[in-house]
CSV table of C-alpha atoms and ligand atoms in Angstrom, one decimal:
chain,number,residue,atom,x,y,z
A,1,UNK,CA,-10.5,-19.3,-14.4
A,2,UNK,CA,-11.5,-15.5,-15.4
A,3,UNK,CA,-12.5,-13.7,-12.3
A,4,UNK,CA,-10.5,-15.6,-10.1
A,5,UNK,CA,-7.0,-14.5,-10.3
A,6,UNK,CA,-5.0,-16.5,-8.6
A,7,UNK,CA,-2.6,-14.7,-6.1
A,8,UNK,CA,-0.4,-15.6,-3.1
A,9,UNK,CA,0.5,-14.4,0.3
A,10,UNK,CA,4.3,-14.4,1.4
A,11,UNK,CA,4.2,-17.1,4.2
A,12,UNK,CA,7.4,-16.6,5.9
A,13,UNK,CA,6.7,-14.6,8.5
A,14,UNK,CA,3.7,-12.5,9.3
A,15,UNK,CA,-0.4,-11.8,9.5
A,16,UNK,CA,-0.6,-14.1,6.5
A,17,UNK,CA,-3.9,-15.4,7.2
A,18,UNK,CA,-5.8,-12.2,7.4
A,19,UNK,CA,-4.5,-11.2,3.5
A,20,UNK,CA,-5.8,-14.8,3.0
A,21,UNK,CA,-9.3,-14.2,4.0
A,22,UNK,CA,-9.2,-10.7,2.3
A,23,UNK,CA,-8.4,-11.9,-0.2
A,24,UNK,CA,-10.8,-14.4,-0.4
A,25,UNK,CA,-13.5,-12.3,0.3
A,26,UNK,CA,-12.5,-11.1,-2.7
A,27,UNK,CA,-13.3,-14.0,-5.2
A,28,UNK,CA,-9.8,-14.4,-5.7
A,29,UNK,CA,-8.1,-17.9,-5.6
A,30,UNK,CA,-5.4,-17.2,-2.7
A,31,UNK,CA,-2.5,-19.7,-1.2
A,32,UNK,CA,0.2,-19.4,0.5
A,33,UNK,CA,3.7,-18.7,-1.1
A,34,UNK,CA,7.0,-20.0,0.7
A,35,UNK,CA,9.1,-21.8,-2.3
A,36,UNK,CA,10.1,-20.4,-5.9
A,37,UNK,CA,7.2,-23.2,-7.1
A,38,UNK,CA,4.6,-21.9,-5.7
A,39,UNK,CA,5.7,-18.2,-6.5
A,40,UNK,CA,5.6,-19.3,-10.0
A,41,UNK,CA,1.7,-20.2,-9.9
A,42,UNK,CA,0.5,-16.9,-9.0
A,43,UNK,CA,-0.2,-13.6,-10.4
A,44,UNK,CA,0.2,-11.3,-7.6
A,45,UNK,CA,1.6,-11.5,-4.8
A,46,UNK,CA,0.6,-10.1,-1.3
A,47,UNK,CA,3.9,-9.1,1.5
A,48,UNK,CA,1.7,-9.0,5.0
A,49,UNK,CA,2.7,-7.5,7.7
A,50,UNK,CA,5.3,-8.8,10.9
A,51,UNK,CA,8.5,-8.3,11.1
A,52,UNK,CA,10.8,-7.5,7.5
A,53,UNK,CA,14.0,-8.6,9.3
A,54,UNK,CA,12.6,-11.7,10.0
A,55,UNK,CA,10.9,-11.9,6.6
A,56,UNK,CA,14.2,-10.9,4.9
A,57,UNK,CA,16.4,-13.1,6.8
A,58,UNK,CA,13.8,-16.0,5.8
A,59,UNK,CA,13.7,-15.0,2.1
A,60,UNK,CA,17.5,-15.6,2.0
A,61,UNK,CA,17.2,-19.0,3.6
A,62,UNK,CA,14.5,-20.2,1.3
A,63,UNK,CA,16.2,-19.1,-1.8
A,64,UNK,CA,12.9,-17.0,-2.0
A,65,UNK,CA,15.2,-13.7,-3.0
A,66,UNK,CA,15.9,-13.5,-6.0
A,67,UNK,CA,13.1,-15.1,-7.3
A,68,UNK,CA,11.1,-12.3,-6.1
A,69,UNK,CA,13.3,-9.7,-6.9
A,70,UNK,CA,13.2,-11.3,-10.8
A,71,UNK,CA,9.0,-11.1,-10.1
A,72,UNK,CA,9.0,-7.6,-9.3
A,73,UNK,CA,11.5,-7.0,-12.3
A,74,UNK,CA,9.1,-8.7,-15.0
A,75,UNK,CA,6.2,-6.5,-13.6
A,76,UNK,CA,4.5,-9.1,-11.0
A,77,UNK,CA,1.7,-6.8,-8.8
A,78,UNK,CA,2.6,-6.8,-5.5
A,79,UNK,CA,1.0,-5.3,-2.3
A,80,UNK,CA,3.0,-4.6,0.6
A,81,UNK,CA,1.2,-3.9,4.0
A,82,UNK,CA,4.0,-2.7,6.5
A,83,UNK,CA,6.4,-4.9,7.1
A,84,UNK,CA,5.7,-5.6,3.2
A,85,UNK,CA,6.0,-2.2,2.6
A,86,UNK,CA,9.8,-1.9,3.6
A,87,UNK,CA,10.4,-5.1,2.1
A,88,UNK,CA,9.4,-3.3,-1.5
A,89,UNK,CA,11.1,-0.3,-0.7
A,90,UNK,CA,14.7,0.2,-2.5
A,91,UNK,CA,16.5,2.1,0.7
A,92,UNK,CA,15.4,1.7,4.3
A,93,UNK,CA,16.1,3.8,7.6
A,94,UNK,CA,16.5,1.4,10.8
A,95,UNK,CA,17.3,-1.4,9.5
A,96,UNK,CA,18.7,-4.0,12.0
A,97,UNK,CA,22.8,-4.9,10.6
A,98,UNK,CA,22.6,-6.4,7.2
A,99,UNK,CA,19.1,-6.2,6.8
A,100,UNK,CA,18.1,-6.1,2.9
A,101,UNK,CA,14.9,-5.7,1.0
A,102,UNK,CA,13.4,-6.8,-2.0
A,103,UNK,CA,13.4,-3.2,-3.6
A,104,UNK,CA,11.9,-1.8,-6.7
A,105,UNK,CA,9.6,0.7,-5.6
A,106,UNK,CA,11.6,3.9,-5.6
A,107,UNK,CA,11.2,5.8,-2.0
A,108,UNK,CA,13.0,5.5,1.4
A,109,UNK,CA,11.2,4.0,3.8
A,110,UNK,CA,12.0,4.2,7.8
A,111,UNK,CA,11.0,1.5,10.1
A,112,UNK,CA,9.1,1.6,13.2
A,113,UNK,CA,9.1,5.5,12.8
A,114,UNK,CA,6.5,5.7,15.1
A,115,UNK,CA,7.7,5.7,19.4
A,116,UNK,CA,6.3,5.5,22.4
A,117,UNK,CA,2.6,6.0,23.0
A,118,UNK,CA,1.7,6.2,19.5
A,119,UNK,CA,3.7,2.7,18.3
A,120,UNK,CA,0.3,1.3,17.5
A,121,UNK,CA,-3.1,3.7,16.4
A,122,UNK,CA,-5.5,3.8,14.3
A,123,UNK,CA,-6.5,7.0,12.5
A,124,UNK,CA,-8.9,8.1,8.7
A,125,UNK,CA,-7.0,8.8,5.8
A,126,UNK,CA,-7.8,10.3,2.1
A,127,UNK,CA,-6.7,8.2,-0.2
A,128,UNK,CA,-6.1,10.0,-3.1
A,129,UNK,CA,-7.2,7.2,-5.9
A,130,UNK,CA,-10.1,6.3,-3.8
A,131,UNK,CA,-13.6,7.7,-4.0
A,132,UNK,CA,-15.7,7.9,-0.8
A,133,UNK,CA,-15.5,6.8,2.7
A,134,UNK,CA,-11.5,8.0,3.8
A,135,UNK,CA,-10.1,4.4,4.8
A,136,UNK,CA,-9.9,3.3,8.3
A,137,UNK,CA,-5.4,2.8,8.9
A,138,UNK,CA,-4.5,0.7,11.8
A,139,UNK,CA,-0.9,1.4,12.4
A,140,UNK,CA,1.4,-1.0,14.4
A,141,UNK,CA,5.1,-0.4,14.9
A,142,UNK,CA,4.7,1.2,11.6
A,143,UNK,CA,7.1,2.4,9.3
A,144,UNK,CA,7.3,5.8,7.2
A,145,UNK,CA,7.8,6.6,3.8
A,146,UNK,CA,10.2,9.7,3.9
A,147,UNK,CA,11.1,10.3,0.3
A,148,UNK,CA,9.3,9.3,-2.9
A,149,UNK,CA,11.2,9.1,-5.9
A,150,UNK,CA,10.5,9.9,-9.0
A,151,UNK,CA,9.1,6.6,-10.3
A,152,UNK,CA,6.6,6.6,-7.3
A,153,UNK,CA,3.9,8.6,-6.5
A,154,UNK,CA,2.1,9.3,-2.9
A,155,UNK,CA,-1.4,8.1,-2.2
A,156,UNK,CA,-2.0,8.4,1.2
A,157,UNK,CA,-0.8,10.8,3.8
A,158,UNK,CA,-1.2,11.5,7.6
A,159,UNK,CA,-2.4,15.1,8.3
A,160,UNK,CA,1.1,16.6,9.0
A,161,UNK,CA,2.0,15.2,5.5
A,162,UNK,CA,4.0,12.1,6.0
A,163,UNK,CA,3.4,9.9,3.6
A,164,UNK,CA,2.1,6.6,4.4
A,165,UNK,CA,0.5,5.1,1.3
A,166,UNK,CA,2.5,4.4,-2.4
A,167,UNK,CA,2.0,3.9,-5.6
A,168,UNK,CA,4.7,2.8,-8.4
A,169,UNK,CA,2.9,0.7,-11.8
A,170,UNK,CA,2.0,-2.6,-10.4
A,171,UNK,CA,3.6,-2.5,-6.7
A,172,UNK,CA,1.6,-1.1,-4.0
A,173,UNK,CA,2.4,-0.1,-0.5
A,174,UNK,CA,0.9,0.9,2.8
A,175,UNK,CA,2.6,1.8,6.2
A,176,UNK,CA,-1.1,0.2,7.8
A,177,UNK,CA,-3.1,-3.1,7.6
A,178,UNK,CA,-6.2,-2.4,5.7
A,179,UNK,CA,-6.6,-6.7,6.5
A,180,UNK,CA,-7.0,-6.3,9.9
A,181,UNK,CA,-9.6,-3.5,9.6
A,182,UNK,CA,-11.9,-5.1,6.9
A,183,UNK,CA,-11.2,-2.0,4.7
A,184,UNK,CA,-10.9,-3.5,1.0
A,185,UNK,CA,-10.2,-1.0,-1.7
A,186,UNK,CA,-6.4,-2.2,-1.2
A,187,UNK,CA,-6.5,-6.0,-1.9
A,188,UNK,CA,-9.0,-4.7,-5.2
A,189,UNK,CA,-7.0,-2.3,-6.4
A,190,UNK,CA,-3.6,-4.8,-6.1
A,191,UNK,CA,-6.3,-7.5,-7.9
A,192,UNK,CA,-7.2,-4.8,-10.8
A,193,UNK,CA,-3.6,-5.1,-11.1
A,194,UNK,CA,-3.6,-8.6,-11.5
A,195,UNK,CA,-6.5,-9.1,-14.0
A,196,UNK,CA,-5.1,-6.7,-16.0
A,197,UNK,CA,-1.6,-8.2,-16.0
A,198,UNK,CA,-3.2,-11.4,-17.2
B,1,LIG,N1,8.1,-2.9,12.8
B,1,LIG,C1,7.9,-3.9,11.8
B,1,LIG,C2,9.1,-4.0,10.9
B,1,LIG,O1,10.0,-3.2,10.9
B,1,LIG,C3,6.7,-3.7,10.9
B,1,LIG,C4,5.5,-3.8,11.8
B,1,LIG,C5,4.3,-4.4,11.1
B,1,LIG,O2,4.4,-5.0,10.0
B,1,LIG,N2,3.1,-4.3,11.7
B,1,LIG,O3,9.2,-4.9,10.1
């Protein structure tokens, strides 16, 4: 149906349910994605937040791979919140032994760069392709984009300049969970993506 793309969250692992309801929210038409199938049904697909070994472990089991590798090839949108975020990323920092990602957006990606006291915050960022309000960022156990390559660009960054927001054609990527803070330019911007895709 126009208007309603129809889009999935990775189910594996993860705050599924709150990219749901964004997404939702949204007027989009949003399921769950766990087998090749279903990832053949949608338009766009959302990587939550949780845990990217886990995720990555589970992808492998479920054949779930290269399937999405192949999606992120042929140009599917994809939004990565987090864990999702190192799961797009082509190189990662911190990984736990033999721990692989999808890839495909070009930047390096540490995990959990974030210690101690501030492991979880929540802060306001610019977002560069936004216009008003700066967007509300909870960070937990988040990761770090510390290179961008030259195929991706930087939309969001902390005030001492790390870089926590990305941008490379139709894959997007954020170190934070705009879900779980009811800030929606993300999920629309991934979902401009998708209608125009279609
Ligand atoms: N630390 C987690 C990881 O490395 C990410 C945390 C999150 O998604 N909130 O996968």
């Amino acid at each position: 149906m126009p208007g309603h793309p129809r889009v999935g969250v990775l189910a594996l692992q993860g705050d599924v349910r709150e990219h749901l309801a964004m997404l939702a929210r949204l007027g989009a038409d949003a399921s769950t994605v766990r087998r090749p199938e279903e990832l053949a049904r949608v338009d766009g697909l959302v990587l939550p937040g949780g845990e990217s070994s886990a995720i990555d472990k589970l992808a492998r089991a479920f054949g779930m791979q290269h399937p999405i590798r192949t999606a992120i090839a042929d140009g599917l949108p994809m939004y990565g919140t987090c864990a999702g975020l190192i799961l797009l990323a082509d190189r990662i920092t911190g990984g736990i032994e033999g721990q692989e990602t999808f890839g495909g957006l070009d930047v390096v990606v540490a995990r959990n760069a974030f210690g101690g006291q501030t492991e979880s915050f929540e802060t306001e960022l610019d977002i560069t392709v936004f216009d008003g309000d700066p967007v509300h960022a909870a960070f937990i156990r988040a990761p770090i984009v510390v290179s961008v390559g030259e195929r991706a660009r930087a939309i969001g960054s902390l005030p001492d300049g790390r870089v926590v927001a990305v941008e490379q054609d139709n894959l997007l990527g954020t170190a934070f969970h705009p879900e779980v803070s009811g800030e929606a330019r993300f999920h629309e911007r991934f979902l401009a993506k998708v209608r125009e895709r279609r």
